[in-house]
């Protein structure tokens, strides 16, 4: 990839001239004005970056290196690919000055002319190939044609242009989904939703180079560089290539995923505050994968790249997200009599939450009606046409069950719509007993950041009709038929329906006594309700396991057994304690526990099952903002923290990041902290961008894996004396 973006006039700029000639005053690419008009001055005002479907201007002197009296009819422009690998194919755009604008192709016309100069506007069509290009000038007369290289420039998608496939009509949405460099990502579980503040940083000056390198390093580019280049005008194609390149499963992609608790040879997914550090590390290492990511990190990095290239994008979280590996729209889970989840050959799972992206575009490759938000996923779950990528799939197609449309609609449909069936296996010699089936649990509280605020916006209705409604069930049946898959209950073990909850003799529920915080004991309450007029005895087994975000069971924290007698038509509750001393060594960095309770009514042998996923909240940091924050003037932020545990914290560290506030990342090693001890850290910042900025602060230690806080800081311009 070319790294020299200067446009000074030199021998390299004047093809065929004698060595050493240079005169940068013969032309002007009007970079600052053009970039401001094209909403790219946030990236830089040192090199020309324009959006397609919108004019940009240049100025030419009528006397250029021995060519005097420059006339309109003698001028021709040549646009060529900016990378040497592509220039060999000679796929250039050639056009002359014309008096009228040609809407669907490259053209140039005169804005202003005087005795000494020409001011010319150049129009890249709304379907121009995005990326790095070179602008050349040809001057022809009867005797000869002379060639001048005016310089390199970048073309981006244009959400402001009605003719561009990524056009987004609402200005506030353009500001959010293209221009906003800060965001938040919702995580946790459906009962406890929290959010991560994230620095997308798509306008850091070097990020655009890295985004273009992603395209050049893709499998498609390596397989057929010319075909790939000619497809780079299509946001559907670009987004699909990028969803493959953010993970490294098939290629020289950005990031390696890991779900577990061993990140010693890399960085834990919970320690990332923003995308720029990840992208820079990949680029500077010669395209070696960065270790490690999980779904929200993959989605955040992809959001950065999409916004940088001009495609409107947002990050979306689906709670209780199904991973349907066999495509039958059913997730089966098995438990033994102790409440422990049993591993099977079936790779189906339910993630506590899963994060993907939506990008906004027309789907000119599909029948009418599927424009707008498209689901796109960079987390490597299942291969799509042999490559680990997913989407873009029209969100409208997911809602209507049109799973025959490209790309990967069946998989995403299952993530938000699959039915879940749970079984209890009393012993190795017994057949599984189906105790639970739910068509409403999967795909809950689908969330994204609200435009202009950090509040959560529920977009579940974009993906599906109201759970349990006739329309929702009809769509589910339609999707099954299109997939040629048998529905749940049509064969094998599924022929026997689960017990009807209204006809059960005893009901079992698990609740929390209070919101759990890491470092404190967790108190569970088992509620048993006897619906009969007889005494009932119930044997109950409770299993507590640490789990990962993707639902994978990790270490068993504790197991408890009890036998309870229930009076007729009465409810009984029992409190069970999960001590910090037990879960602290089993918990992964996800801070998640899964409680499974299996009961058996002694006289009827009726099986009961209740579950609850628990997110342990982290302790808090206190951040004090400066009284004033002024561009390029130092300001101080104060961070305070008290160790809430009854044991020492070791390897304490603060990581700070924030676009416009911090260049790169600030890291402070804090050593150890005794129980109950506090610390106060002063950090001096020099804001380098105006407007509302967000400082992300991450505290890590050996026992408290992460505490995240963020601070809004309004950066003002200096006062003029």
XYZ file of C-alpha atoms in Angstrom:
721
model
C 0.000 0.000 0.000
C 1.317 3.502 -0.842
C 2.193 5.545 2.206
C 3.321 8.846 0.566
C 0.297 11.105 0.410
C 2.007 14.446 -0.323
C 0.964 16.344 -3.449
C 4.016 18.582 -3.933
C 5.038 19.159 -7.523
C 8.185 17.195 -8.346
C 9.765 14.980 -10.955
C 7.449 12.166 -9.770
C 4.509 14.458 -10.503
C 5.584 15.341 -14.029
C 5.808 12.186 -16.132
C 8.498 12.396 -18.796
C 10.086 15.604 -17.466
C 13.767 16.046 -16.732
C 14.934 15.192 -13.254
C 14.725 17.806 -10.521
C 11.855 19.934 -11.878
C 9.299 20.929 -9.280
C 6.814 23.739 -8.962
C 4.029 23.166 -6.507
C 2.371 26.470 -7.345
C 1.070 25.310 -10.707
C -1.878 23.499 -9.140
C -3.804 23.249 -5.900
C -5.929 20.304 -4.789
C -7.770 22.601 -2.332
C -7.474 19.886 0.288
C -8.705 21.776 3.323
C -11.816 23.166 1.594
C -12.621 19.886 -0.150
C -12.230 17.786 2.970
C -14.391 20.185 4.938
C -17.139 20.031 2.277
C -16.944 16.224 2.176
C -17.017 15.751 5.981
C -13.528 14.252 5.974
C -11.579 17.077 7.617
C -11.937 15.170 10.915
C -9.551 12.641 9.376
C -6.997 15.099 8.015
C -6.483 18.306 6.048
C -3.112 17.138 4.738
C -4.339 14.835 1.958
C -7.382 14.785 -0.256
C -10.244 12.535 0.903
C -13.604 12.890 -0.847
C -16.976 11.154 -0.862
C -18.391 9.850 -4.107
C -21.376 11.482 -5.807
C -20.131 14.932 -4.750
C -17.945 17.462 -6.582
C -14.511 18.444 -5.422
C -12.486 21.285 -6.859
C -8.908 21.846 -7.988
C -7.098 24.946 -9.312
C -4.711 24.917 -12.275
C -2.385 27.669 -13.419
C -2.503 28.336 -17.159
C 1.247 28.146 -17.293
C 2.591 24.743 -16.229
C 6.256 23.807 -16.564
C 6.784 25.132 -20.053
C 3.169 24.768 -21.132
C 1.667 28.235 -21.368
C -1.745 29.457 -22.372
C -3.494 26.358 -21.029
C -6.883 25.959 -22.732
C -9.957 23.998 -21.710
C -10.042 21.840 -24.803
C -6.460 20.679 -24.238
C -7.166 19.226 -20.785
C -7.917 15.573 -20.009
C -8.011 13.921 -16.605
C -6.996 10.329 -15.889
C -7.989 8.519 -12.691
C -5.946 5.385 -12.011
C -5.887 2.904 -9.117
C -3.613 4.110 -6.352
C -1.766 0.886 -5.642
C 0.991 -0.431 -7.925
C -0.537 -3.928 -7.886
C -3.654 -2.611 -9.599
C -2.039 -0.084 -11.924
C -0.703 -2.914 -14.066
C -4.250 -3.637 -15.257
C -4.663 -0.162 -16.726
C -8.240 0.195 -15.465
C -8.236 3.981 -15.738
C -11.036 6.520 -16.008
C -10.369 9.131 -18.701
C -12.523 12.250 -19.158
C -12.182 15.740 -20.593
C -13.504 19.084 -19.458
C -17.155 19.432 -20.424
C -19.753 22.156 -20.164
C -22.392 19.895 -18.585
C -22.316 17.467 -15.689
C -22.657 13.774 -16.516
C -24.443 12.312 -13.514
C -23.498 8.650 -13.941
C -19.817 8.940 -14.788
C -16.659 10.832 -14.004
C -16.673 14.360 -15.397
C -15.041 17.730 -14.955
C -16.235 21.253 -15.678
C -14.970 24.798 -15.166
C -16.169 26.674 -12.113
C -14.195 29.871 -12.704
C -11.623 31.130 -15.181
C -9.391 34.174 -15.345
C -6.276 35.104 -17.263
C -3.951 33.157 -15.005
C -5.893 30.132 -13.745
C -8.738 27.659 -14.006
C -10.875 26.498 -11.107
C -12.285 23.077 -12.002
C -14.799 20.828 -10.293
C -14.385 17.082 -10.668
C -17.304 14.754 -10.091
C -16.795 11.130 -8.960
C -20.056 9.246 -9.688
C -22.157 7.847 -6.854
C -21.066 4.311 -7.780
C -17.342 5.108 -8.027
C -14.856 2.546 -6.719
C -13.811 3.522 -3.209
C -10.229 3.545 -2.023
C -6.919 5.024 -3.082
C -6.627 6.649 -6.523
C -4.220 8.863 -8.429
C -5.302 12.010 -10.273
C -3.366 12.696 -13.463
C -3.554 15.578 -15.917
C -2.933 15.329 -19.666
C -2.319 18.464 -21.743
C -2.527 17.920 -25.487
C -1.838 20.053 -28.515
C -0.926 19.391 -32.113
C 2.698 18.704 -31.310
C 2.504 16.536 -28.179
C 0.695 15.235 -25.129
C 2.230 15.904 -21.755
C 1.328 14.041 -18.557
C 1.352 15.416 -15.033
C 0.693 13.571 -11.814
C -1.351 15.847 -9.569
C -1.440 13.509 -6.595
C -3.166 10.715 -4.724
C -6.603 10.920 -3.167
C -9.106 8.636 -1.438
C -12.757 8.099 -2.345
C -15.252 7.041 0.342
C -18.906 6.030 0.332
C -21.283 8.972 0.729
C -24.245 8.720 3.088
C -25.129 12.341 2.178
C -25.664 11.558 -1.524
C -29.164 10.342 -2.580
C -27.678 8.389 -5.485
C -25.211 6.459 -3.325
C -26.363 3.012 -2.187
C -25.511 3.958 1.418
C -27.574 7.175 1.434
C -29.103 7.870 4.845
C -31.685 10.636 4.754
C -31.770 11.757 8.390
C -28.930 14.124 9.327
C -28.932 13.130 13.009
C -28.580 9.490 11.996
C -25.679 10.359 9.670
C -23.995 12.137 12.570
C -24.480 9.064 14.745
C -23.816 6.209 12.332
C -21.007 7.722 10.230
C -19.461 10.588 12.179
C -19.685 9.585 15.849
C -16.319 8.286 17.076
C -17.670 7.168 20.456
C -20.308 4.619 21.310
C -21.494 2.083 23.820
C -22.067 -1.650 23.596
C -24.700 -3.427 25.684
C -23.634 -6.623 27.450
C -24.644 -8.864 30.366
C -27.832 -10.901 30.271
C -31.528 -10.257 29.759
C -32.022 -9.763 33.514
C -29.036 -7.459 33.947
C -27.933 -5.219 31.081
C -24.852 -3.043 31.364
C -22.906 -1.166 28.738
C -19.310 -0.691 27.664
C -18.212 2.715 26.472
C -16.134 2.277 23.305
C -13.763 4.484 21.337
C -14.379 3.737 17.648
C -11.840 6.366 16.557
C -12.585 5.995 12.850
C -11.186 9.459 12.092
C -7.761 9.011 13.633
C -5.562 9.886 10.683
C -3.812 6.534 10.270
C -6.964 4.417 10.570
C -8.039 5.015 6.980
C -4.733 3.552 5.749
C -5.379 0.459 7.839
C -8.940 0.102 6.550
C -7.724 0.167 2.953
C -5.023 -2.357 3.840
C -7.786 -4.647 5.124
C -9.299 -4.688 1.649
C -5.933 -5.284 -0.009
C -5.119 -8.165 2.364
C -8.463 -9.941 1.918
C -8.799 -13.385 0.388
C -10.770 -11.900 -2.481
C -7.991 -9.461 -3.334
C -5.328 -12.165 -3.193
C -7.392 -14.522 -5.349
C -8.264 -12.015 -8.068
C -7.039 -8.480 -7.513
C -8.712 -7.023 -10.606
C -12.130 -8.516 -9.877
C -11.885 -7.423 -6.263
C -10.979 -3.883 -7.302
C -13.885 -3.571 -9.704
C -16.283 -4.748 -6.960
C -15.184 -2.096 -4.509
C -17.992 0.203 -5.573
C -20.545 -2.126 -3.954
C -21.176 -1.734 -0.182
C -22.701 -5.225 -0.048
C -19.447 -6.700 -1.327
C -17.242 -4.471 0.827
C -19.155 -5.220 4.026
C -19.005 -8.968 3.426
C -15.259 -8.850 2.778
C -14.741 -6.847 5.964
C -16.813 -9.239 8.091
C -14.359 -11.959 7.036
C -11.263 -9.817 7.571
C -12.002 -8.701 11.130
C -11.492 -12.314 12.271
C -8.403 -14.278 11.229
C -9.908 -17.729 10.763
C -9.310 -17.910 7.007
C -6.922 -15.092 6.210
C -4.577 -12.409 7.513
C -7.472 -10.954 9.469
C -7.297 -8.571 12.374
C -8.156 -10.610 15.448
C -8.115 -14.075 16.949
C -11.086 -15.038 19.097
C -10.868 -16.917 22.366
C -13.527 -17.891 24.893
C -11.897 -19.191 28.037
C -9.733 -17.892 30.828
C -6.185 -18.033 29.507
C -5.075 -14.866 27.745
C -1.488 -14.742 28.990
C 0.027 -14.689 25.488
C -2.173 -11.769 24.454
C -4.727 -9.305 25.791
C -7.971 -10.337 27.447
C -11.048 -9.258 25.457
C -12.282 -7.349 28.515
C -9.218 -5.068 28.466
C -9.938 -3.363 25.146
C -11.394 0.142 25.338
C -11.352 0.977 21.638
C -10.666 -0.186 18.114
C -7.636 1.894 17.153
C -5.094 0.078 19.303
C -6.248 -3.244 17.827
C -6.109 -2.052 14.226
C -2.703 -0.414 14.684
C -1.270 -3.516 16.307
C -2.465 -5.656 13.370
C -1.063 -3.224 10.803
C 2.317 -2.620 12.457
C 2.908 -6.353 12.994
C 2.747 -7.083 9.274
C -0.861 -8.345 9.447
C -0.451 -10.809 12.313
C -3.677 -11.472 14.237
C -4.182 -9.582 17.471
C -4.940 -11.733 20.516
C -7.795 -11.846 21.706
C -11.347 -10.871 20.858
C -14.905 -11.875 21.611
C -18.129 -10.876 19.917
C -18.379 -7.286 21.153
C -14.744 -6.606 20.202
C -15.197 -8.026 16.690
C -18.355 -5.930 16.255
C -16.765 -2.736 17.571
C -13.739 -3.025 15.289
C -15.969 -3.735 12.292
C -18.083 -0.693 13.165
C -14.940 1.459 13.129
C -13.921 0.235 9.671
C -17.403 0.594 8.169
C -17.816 4.145 9.454
C -14.314 5.078 8.326
C -15.088 3.978 4.767
C -18.403 5.851 4.871
C -20.916 3.020 5.381
C -23.432 3.876 8.149
C -23.068 1.275 10.884
C -24.123 0.509 14.426
C -23.453 -2.164 17.039
C -26.368 -4.430 18.017
C -26.713 -6.800 21.003
C -29.042 -9.798 21.079
C -29.694 -11.270 24.518
C -30.349 -15.021 24.768
C -28.830 -15.499 21.328
C -29.039 -18.942 19.731
C -26.171 -20.599 17.881
C -28.024 -23.111 15.721
C -25.293 -25.253 14.174
C -27.578 -27.701 12.310
C -30.140 -25.216 11.022
C -33.264 -26.882 12.440
C -34.264 -23.783 14.475
C -34.198 -25.815 17.687
C -31.681 -25.632 20.542
C -31.550 -28.735 22.764
C -29.936 -28.613 26.211
C -29.454 -31.627 28.521
C -29.009 -31.693 32.309
C -28.295 -34.487 34.744
C -30.235 -34.941 37.955
C -27.758 -32.720 39.879
C -28.517 -29.771 37.627
C -25.217 -29.917 35.743
C -25.310 -29.298 31.999
C -24.343 -32.399 30.019
C -22.041 -32.058 27.017
C -23.268 -33.639 23.788
C -22.094 -33.895 20.206
C -24.576 -31.194 19.286
C -22.777 -27.850 18.962
C -25.970 -25.843 19.510
C -25.739 -23.287 22.290
C -27.382 -20.215 23.722
C -25.180 -17.173 24.277
C -26.060 -14.877 27.185
C -25.578 -12.087 24.707
C -24.174 -11.856 21.227
C -23.067 -8.681 19.483
C -23.071 -8.013 15.753
C -23.395 -5.009 13.441
C -25.984 -3.447 11.240
C -24.980 -1.441 8.192
C -27.316 0.758 6.158
C -27.531 0.292 2.389
C -29.713 -0.435 -0.591
C -29.834 -4.066 -1.649
C -29.744 -3.638 -5.402
C -28.868 -7.338 -5.664
C -32.222 -8.374 -4.139
C -35.905 -7.898 -4.993
C -37.485 -4.646 -3.836
C -38.273 -4.218 -0.167
C -35.026 -5.223 1.531
C -33.152 -1.909 1.687
C -32.135 -0.392 4.996
C -30.403 -2.068 7.911
C -28.443 -5.223 7.120
C -27.170 -7.601 9.816
C -23.438 -8.242 9.563
C -21.340 -10.377 11.909
C -17.551 -10.670 12.141
C -17.481 -13.156 15.022
C -16.362 -16.532 13.610
C -19.211 -18.927 14.423
C -20.074 -20.816 11.234
C -18.554 -20.704 7.749
C -20.517 -19.001 4.966
C -19.644 -20.288 1.493
C -16.482 -21.714 3.005
C -15.373 -18.506 4.762
C -15.964 -17.344 8.324
C -18.130 -14.341 7.655
C -21.818 -13.578 8.084
C -24.096 -11.215 6.181
C -25.079 -8.713 5.108
C -28.592 -10.063 5.713
C -31.584 -7.709 5.407
C -33.162 -7.218 8.817
C -36.512 -7.054 7.009
C -35.891 -10.555 5.618
C -35.196 -11.860 9.126
C -38.478 -10.455 10.389
C -40.488 -11.914 7.500
C -38.774 -15.311 7.541
C -37.372 -14.863 4.023
C -34.402 -17.057 4.774
C -33.811 -17.912 1.099
C -32.257 -14.479 0.521
C -28.545 -13.799 0.728
C -26.523 -13.610 2.854
C -26.800 -15.998 5.857
C -30.414 -15.196 6.692
C -31.122 -18.687 8.147
C -28.357 -18.416 10.733
C -29.342 -14.939 11.889
C -33.035 -15.876 11.874
C -32.230 -18.713 14.284
C -30.204 -16.402 16.542
C -33.352 -14.425 17.336
C -36.113 -17.013 16.759
C -35.027 -20.570 17.565
C -37.083 -22.638 19.987
C -35.273 -23.966 23.034
C -35.939 -27.443 24.479
C -34.473 -28.649 27.781
C -34.130 -32.224 28.940
C -33.309 -33.956 32.209
C -31.428 -37.264 32.090
C -32.097 -39.037 35.433
C -29.232 -41.528 34.945
C -27.122 -43.132 32.245
C -29.674 -45.889 31.675
C -32.694 -43.584 31.400
C -34.069 -41.830 28.359
C -34.048 -38.010 28.443
C -37.221 -36.448 29.801
C -38.323 -33.236 28.161
C -39.206 -30.810 30.929
C -39.212 -27.462 29.173
C -39.867 -25.947 25.757
C -40.036 -22.243 25.007
C -40.546 -20.376 21.750
C -40.173 -17.000 23.474
C -36.864 -17.159 25.301
C -34.475 -16.757 22.360
C -33.845 -13.279 20.974
C -34.692 -10.921 23.809
C -34.187 -7.179 24.207
C -32.276 -6.693 20.955
C -30.501 -3.418 21.671
C -28.444 -0.632 20.166
C -27.364 2.846 21.202
C -29.965 5.557 20.782
C -29.118 8.355 18.346
C -27.510 11.276 20.164
C -27.499 9.671 23.630
C -26.004 6.701 25.469
C -29.412 5.268 26.288
C -30.427 1.811 25.117
C -32.865 1.524 22.224
C -34.867 -1.699 21.919
C -35.070 -2.785 18.271
C -36.507 -6.272 18.838
C -39.562 -5.407 16.734
C -37.261 -4.820 13.739
C -36.256 -8.482 13.842
C -39.488 -10.267 14.713
C -43.161 -9.932 15.396
C -44.459 -10.021 18.949
C -43.506 -13.261 20.657
C -46.336 -15.744 20.808
C -48.455 -13.896 18.286
C -50.047 -15.721 15.379
C -47.914 -13.745 12.913
C -44.693 -14.675 14.705
C -45.542 -18.398 14.603
C -46.509 -18.197 10.927
C -43.152 -16.596 10.110
C -41.357 -19.325 12.091
C -43.222 -22.034 10.161
C -42.435 -20.285 6.866
C -38.714 -20.225 7.699
C -38.755 -23.935 8.568
C -40.441 -24.804 5.295
C -37.939 -22.736 3.313
C -35.108 -24.538 5.054
C -36.723 -27.935 4.388
C -36.211 -28.778 8.044
C -38.603 -30.735 10.286
C -40.115 -28.629 13.019
C -39.556 -29.339 16.690
C -41.777 -32.214 17.730
C -41.918 -33.880 14.324
C -39.616 -36.825 14.885
C -37.688 -38.867 17.420
C -37.683 -37.788 21.022
C -39.425 -34.542 20.121
C -42.661 -36.437 19.435
C -43.463 -36.408 23.162
C -44.650 -32.947 24.169
C -43.261 -31.319 27.319
C -45.426 -31.078 30.406
C -48.037 -28.353 30.289
C -47.006 -25.814 32.987
C -50.647 -25.229 33.911
C -51.040 -28.947 34.730
C -47.889 -29.402 36.804
C -48.315 -30.322 40.450
C -45.326 -28.268 41.612
C -43.628 -25.194 40.155
C -39.995 -24.205 40.725
C -38.366 -20.769 40.308
C -34.941 -19.324 41.118
C -34.522 -15.676 42.116
C -31.818 -13.447 43.574
C -32.271 -11.875 46.988
C -30.395 -8.749 45.814
C -28.234 -7.611 42.912
C -24.928 -9.445 43.275
C -21.596 -7.603 43.317
C -18.221 -9.234 42.763
C -16.541 -9.828 46.116
C -19.785 -10.413 47.978
C -21.668 -13.636 48.669
C -24.537 -14.404 46.282
C -27.883 -15.280 47.866
C -30.267 -17.437 45.828
C -33.907 -18.066 46.665
C -35.638 -21.209 45.419
C -39.409 -20.795 45.284
C -41.495 -23.990 45.225
C -45.254 -23.775 44.796
C -47.568 -26.717 45.451
C -50.589 -26.476 43.153
C -52.264 -29.606 44.492
C -54.392 -30.324 47.554
C -51.914 -32.951 48.797
C -48.642 -32.756 50.718
C -45.676 -32.971 48.346
C -42.035 -33.761 48.983
C -39.508 -32.447 46.489
C -35.853 -33.419 46.232
C -33.953 -30.476 44.783
C -30.403 -30.253 43.437
C -28.802 -26.883 42.713
C -25.710 -26.546 40.539
C -23.724 -23.313 40.162
C -21.208 -23.064 37.327
C -19.038 -20.313 35.900
C -19.908 -19.694 32.273
C -18.552 -17.741 29.328
C -20.407 -15.135 27.283
C -21.079 -17.746 24.605
C -22.838 -20.001 27.131
C -19.952 -22.450 27.489
C -19.898 -24.089 30.922
C -16.612 -23.707 32.772
C -15.826 -24.666 36.375
C -18.390 -25.968 38.863
C -18.566 -23.516 41.754
C -20.755 -25.520 44.102
C -23.547 -28.089 44.296
C -26.279 -28.178 46.889
C -28.997 -30.756 47.616
C -32.123 -30.419 49.694
C -35.395 -32.161 50.420
C -38.420 -29.993 51.079
C -41.977 -30.775 52.169
C -44.714 -28.591 50.684
C -48.084 -28.048 52.293
C -51.163 -28.211 50.018
C -51.707 -25.057 47.941
C -48.720 -23.414 49.609
C -45.499 -21.773 48.499
C -42.183 -22.489 50.149
C -38.912 -20.581 49.773
C -35.382 -21.597 50.679
C -32.243 -19.438 50.650
C -28.969 -20.862 49.355
C -25.636 -19.075 49.696
C -22.881 -19.024 47.071
C -19.873 -17.679 49.011
C -17.281 -15.414 47.391
C -14.638 -17.796 48.709
C -16.052 -20.496 46.385
C -16.742 -18.597 43.184
C -13.688 -16.297 43.168
C -11.344 -18.992 41.835
C -13.839 -20.413 39.332
C -15.164 -17.227 37.756
C -13.948 -16.288 34.279
C -13.408 -12.720 33.134
C -17.008 -12.712 31.942
C -18.179 -12.425 35.582
C -21.030 -14.848 34.790
C -22.577 -17.656 36.814
C -25.270 -20.099 35.752
C -27.597 -21.538 38.382
C -29.491 -24.715 37.406
C -31.969 -26.326 39.791
C -33.425 -29.777 39.081
C -36.224 -31.060 41.286
C -38.102 -34.347 41.484
C -41.502 -34.780 43.145
C -41.110 -38.038 45.059
C -44.586 -39.516 44.579
C -45.179 -38.635 40.913
C -41.522 -38.600 39.727
C -42.373 -35.312 38.040
C -39.171 -33.471 36.993
C -38.722 -29.757 37.587
C -36.114 -27.437 36.051
C -35.327 -23.801 36.767
C -32.346 -21.708 35.656
C -30.895 -18.280 36.089
C -27.859 -16.562 34.617
C -26.163 -14.144 37.004
C -23.900 -11.267 36.043
C -21.779 -10.153 38.977
C -21.522 -6.395 38.974
C -18.079 -4.852 39.324
C -17.139 -2.357 42.046
C -16.949 1.258 40.918
C -14.343 3.892 40.171
C -14.925 7.557 40.863
C -13.763 9.954 38.136
C -13.695 13.713 38.673
C -13.793 15.812 35.530
C -11.838 19.042 35.030
C -13.634 22.354 35.512
C -12.757 23.356 31.955
C -11.365 21.496 28.968
C -9.899 23.638 26.213
C -8.359 22.589 22.922
C -4.594 22.027 23.256
C -4.601 23.223 26.889
C -3.632 20.738 29.637
C -6.439 19.676 31.985
C -6.487 17.281 34.914
C -8.704 14.252 35.565
C -8.744 12.617 39.009
C -9.532 8.910 39.494
C -10.284 7.416 42.932
C -10.701 3.777 43.933
C -11.011 1.832 47.186
C -10.296 -1.910 47.373
C -13.649 -3.368 48.502
C -12.368 -6.910 49.046
C -11.107 -8.513 52.236
C -7.896 -9.530 50.473
C -5.043 -7.818 48.694
C -5.289 -6.870 45.025
C -2.142 -7.435 42.973
C -1.021 -6.329 39.506
C -3.363 -3.339 39.582
C -3.353 -1.256 36.407
C -5.259 1.666 34.911
C -5.777 1.944 31.159
C -7.178 5.151 29.665
C -8.290 5.852 26.135
C -10.427 8.487 24.455
C -10.513 9.932 20.981
C -9.645 13.625 21.023
C -8.307 13.357 24.568
C -5.633 10.656 24.534
C -3.266 9.776 21.710
C -3.151 5.984 21.824
C -3.495 4.589 25.354
C -2.307 5.766 28.765
C -1.271 2.895 31.045
C -0.476 3.266 34.758
C 0.859 0.319 36.762
C -0.358 0.661 40.358
C 1.179 -2.369 42.071
C -0.741 -3.897 45.011
C -3.574 -2.619 47.202
C -4.310 -3.780 50.743
C -7.937 -4.506 51.754
C -9.855 -1.279 52.310
C -7.022 0.892 51.011
C -7.704 3.582 48.432
C -5.773 5.360 45.745
C -6.004 8.699 43.978
C -4.542 9.119 40.507
C -4.157 12.458 38.703
C -3.925 12.306 34.918
C -3.072 15.332 32.801
C -4.684 15.372 29.360
C -4.153 17.685 26.387
C -7.363 17.607 24.311
C -6.653 17.693 20.586
C -10.204 17.727 19.159
C -13.162 19.978 19.915
C -16.622 18.874 20.979
C -18.016 16.205 23.285
C -15.389 13.551 23.990
C -15.468 10.446 26.165
C -12.626 9.247 28.363
C -12.696 5.470 28.916
C -11.036 4.224 32.099
C -10.359 0.547 32.792
C -9.060 -0.819 36.104
C -7.690 -4.375 36.169
C -6.103 -6.569 38.817
C -5.477 -10.221 39.596
C -8.817 -10.635 41.403
C -11.075 -7.889 40.067
C -10.633 -8.575 36.379
C -12.067 -5.291 35.183
C -13.911 -2.163 36.269
C -15.079 0.145 33.481
C -16.081 3.754 33.866
C -16.278 6.602 31.402
C -16.407 10.373 31.630
C -17.957 12.872 29.216
C -15.716 15.895 28.629
C -16.766 18.881 26.534
C -13.717 20.387 24.803
C -14.100 24.050 23.842
C -12.095 26.289 21.552
C -9.545 28.657 23.092
C -10.818 32.123 23.910
C -9.689 34.843 21.567
C -8.118 37.833 23.291
